[in-house]
XYZ file of C-alpha atoms in Angstrom:
261
model
C 101.537 116.847 101.073
C 103.602 114.083 102.788
C 103.976 110.435 101.375
C 106.028 107.256 102.209
C 108.010 105.395 99.482
C 107.594 101.793 100.709
C 109.955 100.474 97.948
C 112.841 102.266 96.947
C 116.600 101.266 95.917
C 118.254 104.616 96.380
C 121.381 102.890 97.853
C 122.610 101.345 94.452
C 125.307 102.758 92.205
C 123.094 104.605 90.058
C 122.736 107.314 92.611
C 126.562 107.283 93.757
C 127.241 110.719 92.000
C 124.248 112.606 93.321
C 122.608 110.545 96.072
C 122.342 113.587 98.351
C 120.664 115.677 95.783
C 118.295 112.691 95.191
C 117.229 112.591 98.794
C 116.865 116.191 99.364
C 114.506 116.511 96.075
C 112.452 113.682 97.772
C 112.080 115.677 101.028
C 111.141 118.722 99.324
C 108.507 116.740 97.281
C 107.023 115.423 100.595
C 108.682 112.121 101.361
C 108.770 111.492 105.192
C 110.072 107.996 104.859
C 111.982 105.818 102.192
C 111.750 102.226 102.771
C 114.669 100.318 101.411
C 114.557 96.579 100.532
C 117.630 94.529 100.127
C 118.584 92.749 97.153
C 121.668 90.333 97.514
C 124.759 90.055 99.737
C 126.500 93.035 98.131
C 123.810 95.382 98.666
C 123.480 95.003 102.416
C 126.669 97.332 103.311
C 125.335 100.147 101.050
C 121.653 99.943 102.196
C 122.884 100.230 105.875
C 125.272 102.895 105.050
C 122.540 105.052 103.355
C 120.299 104.521 106.488
C 123.023 105.482 108.820
C 123.351 108.542 106.858
C 119.682 109.455 106.665
C 118.405 108.064 109.947
C 115.340 110.311 109.980
C 114.443 109.141 106.705
C 115.476 105.732 105.426
C 114.740 102.313 107.018
C 116.153 99.118 105.626
C 114.713 95.773 104.968
C 116.398 92.528 104.731
C 115.789 89.685 102.196
C 117.351 88.080 99.074
C 115.699 89.006 95.834
C 114.438 85.861 94.010
C 116.444 86.470 90.595
C 119.615 87.322 92.867
C 120.259 83.384 94.122
C 123.880 82.731 94.477
C 125.205 80.138 92.057
C 126.486 77.826 94.600
C 123.165 77.916 96.560
C 121.438 80.518 98.676
C 121.808 78.599 102.491
C 125.123 80.565 103.329
C 123.726 83.915 102.265
C 120.501 83.255 103.899
C 121.984 82.277 107.043
C 123.930 85.364 107.184
C 120.642 87.473 106.520
C 118.910 85.648 109.155
C 121.782 86.421 111.617
C 121.222 90.021 111.099
C 117.683 89.807 111.639
C 118.256 87.922 114.896
C 120.945 90.018 116.130
C 119.274 93.510 115.394
C 115.669 93.441 116.580
C 113.930 96.516 115.499
C 116.361 97.436 112.975
C 114.379 96.237 109.861
C 111.016 97.351 109.036
C 110.200 94.110 106.816
C 111.696 91.038 105.408
C 112.260 91.964 101.772
C 112.565 92.021 98.899
C 111.673 88.208 98.506
C 109.324 86.234 96.448
C 109.012 84.366 93.280
C 110.087 85.529 89.621
C 109.538 82.912 86.661
C 109.492 85.761 84.005
C 112.747 84.747 82.099
C 112.855 81.211 82.969
C 111.899 78.601 85.515
C 115.285 76.837 85.696
C 115.939 77.607 89.291
C 112.043 77.583 90.367
C 112.552 74.793 93.132
C 115.433 76.914 94.575
C 113.313 80.053 94.480
C 110.328 78.460 96.116
C 112.768 77.019 98.939
C 114.352 80.597 99.524
C 111.027 82.201 99.614
C 109.571 79.616 101.975
C 112.530 80.035 104.392
C 111.984 83.972 104.260
C 108.348 83.610 104.846
C 109.379 81.820 108.129
C 111.456 84.977 109.127
C 108.429 87.079 108.937
C 106.393 84.694 111.136
C 109.534 84.183 113.648
C 110.422 87.963 114.029
C 107.089 89.350 113.680
C 107.818 91.468 110.365
C 106.050 92.338 107.155
C 106.758 90.560 103.823
C 107.677 93.001 100.886
C 107.080 90.420 98.188
C 108.144 90.399 94.520
C 106.065 88.202 92.191
C 106.456 88.061 88.398
C 104.692 85.507 86.198
C 104.254 83.423 89.292
C 100.822 84.503 90.656
C 99.446 80.875 91.380
C 102.811 79.575 92.828
C 102.872 82.631 95.086
C 99.511 82.093 96.518
C 100.097 78.598 97.088
C 103.417 79.096 98.904
C 101.985 81.946 101.064
C 98.701 80.759 101.895
C 99.469 78.149 104.492
C 101.268 80.831 106.417
C 98.566 83.715 105.889
C 97.013 83.715 109.672
C 100.780 83.991 110.954
C 102.068 86.737 108.817
C 101.840 90.324 110.343
C 101.238 92.313 107.049
C 102.988 92.893 103.848
C 102.872 94.443 100.455
C 102.664 92.905 96.860
C 105.124 94.989 95.316
C 104.617 96.693 92.014
C 101.362 95.005 91.485
C 100.205 95.228 87.776
C 97.980 91.872 87.551
C 94.532 91.507 86.417
C 91.433 92.354 88.420
C 90.849 88.464 89.195
C 94.473 88.428 90.660
C 93.933 91.572 92.535
C 90.630 90.111 94.056
C 92.261 86.871 95.118
C 95.128 88.730 96.855
C 93.081 91.203 98.681
C 90.595 88.209 99.760
C 92.974 85.617 100.669
C 95.502 88.015 102.345
C 93.577 90.875 104.008
C 96.477 92.223 105.893
C 98.495 92.844 102.684
C 98.733 95.804 100.680
C 99.143 96.278 96.690
C 102.458 98.322 96.109
C 101.626 100.856 93.351
C 104.018 102.854 91.443
C 105.172 104.706 88.040
C 103.643 101.653 86.089
C 100.246 103.244 86.680
C 100.912 106.262 84.551
C 101.848 104.338 81.464
C 99.880 105.090 78.454
C 98.687 101.582 77.828
C 98.622 100.103 81.468
C 95.478 98.504 82.392
C 96.068 98.785 85.935
C 93.785 101.987 86.423
C 90.903 99.919 85.343
C 91.676 97.173 87.688
C 91.928 99.581 90.611
C 88.803 101.366 89.903
C 86.920 97.623 89.667
C 88.198 95.896 92.807
C 90.784 97.655 94.606
C 90.041 100.208 97.533
C 92.335 103.004 98.308
C 92.509 101.600 101.826
C 94.599 98.487 100.480
C 97.167 100.511 98.424
C 100.660 101.911 99.339
C 102.939 104.027 97.286
C 106.365 103.087 95.886
C 108.957 103.899 93.162
C 111.110 100.788 92.808
C 113.873 103.309 91.694
C 115.737 103.223 89.729
C 113.354 101.368 87.695
C 110.005 102.302 86.414
C 110.056 105.999 86.459
C 106.430 107.349 85.817
C 105.518 109.357 82.744
C 106.776 111.883 82.084
C 110.113 110.288 82.923
C 109.604 106.958 81.519
C 112.777 105.474 80.377
C 114.877 107.590 82.868
C 116.307 106.789 86.177
C 113.420 106.750 88.853
C 113.606 108.569 92.064
C 111.489 109.032 95.191
C 110.634 112.484 94.323
C 108.576 111.347 91.548
C 105.759 109.822 93.901
C 103.588 112.998 93.538
C 102.890 112.067 89.884
C 101.713 108.492 90.827
C 99.439 110.403 93.644
C 97.995 112.737 91.180
C 97.191 109.493 88.794
C 95.375 107.843 91.772
C 93.533 111.032 92.637
C 91.854 110.824 89.030
C 91.153 107.022 89.618
C 89.445 107.429 92.853
C 88.002 110.965 92.408
C 89.228 112.323 95.427
C 92.048 114.914 96.187
C 95.806 114.345 95.979
C 95.929 115.097 99.737
C 93.582 112.454 100.226
C 95.423 109.788 98.358
C 98.682 111.097 100.125
C 96.995 110.794 103.829
C 95.306 107.449 103.058
C 98.605 105.797 101.635
C 100.602 107.182 104.292
C 98.419 105.715 107.007
C 98.270 102.296 105.062
C 102.388 102.545 105.006
C 102.592 103.374 108.761
C 100.180 100.572 109.670
C 101.787 97.895 107.665
C 105.344 98.518 108.503
C 104.744 99.889 112.281
C 106.176 103.205 111.316
């Protein structure tokens, strides 16, 4: 049973002591690709290094996470990131991880929106999918993305955990996008299973971990890793009334199509 982890940060320091073992466990569990979204300026080098170490498995993305805007302004770092996209056609599978996050505060909302708008432009210019982070920002996200919808190749609403109404709106307004589903789905009090049953076809889902965060039950609260994806697959199989193999096959196809793998 093969699968693709479309969103994992295995290049971060949480894995420095045992990264090779983590990667091998993922291989043994069935991972055929690990997609690595960038976070900030400091994460670029370790992300590239991991992709060079495991070229058959790891593929990088390029973008600036909305909560990682530099204090002095994002423009110089965004310039550097866009130069990498321009100079390395075919190297990056997506523009990501980008988006909006107003969960803690809205003090830099305008800066987040400006950075997001610029990075949406990259997706158009370089014909790449978007890996979108959205937290407590559904309406602002839709408003920012909608004017560009017809020109964006594809993308993922990463770590989706919203309502049925939000899922329905995203799937309808952005038909080329997928919902990224990971360990949150397995949490005891999570309402996401009901949302998926109600309005999200399996054909609109890709798998992800967001490792090192959001490890699925029974590993909740520990460091996440890509080898745990089969636990999410099992949960999805129960929701959709199909076999784990069908879930793995469909979501792998979805990921391959979304990211041109």
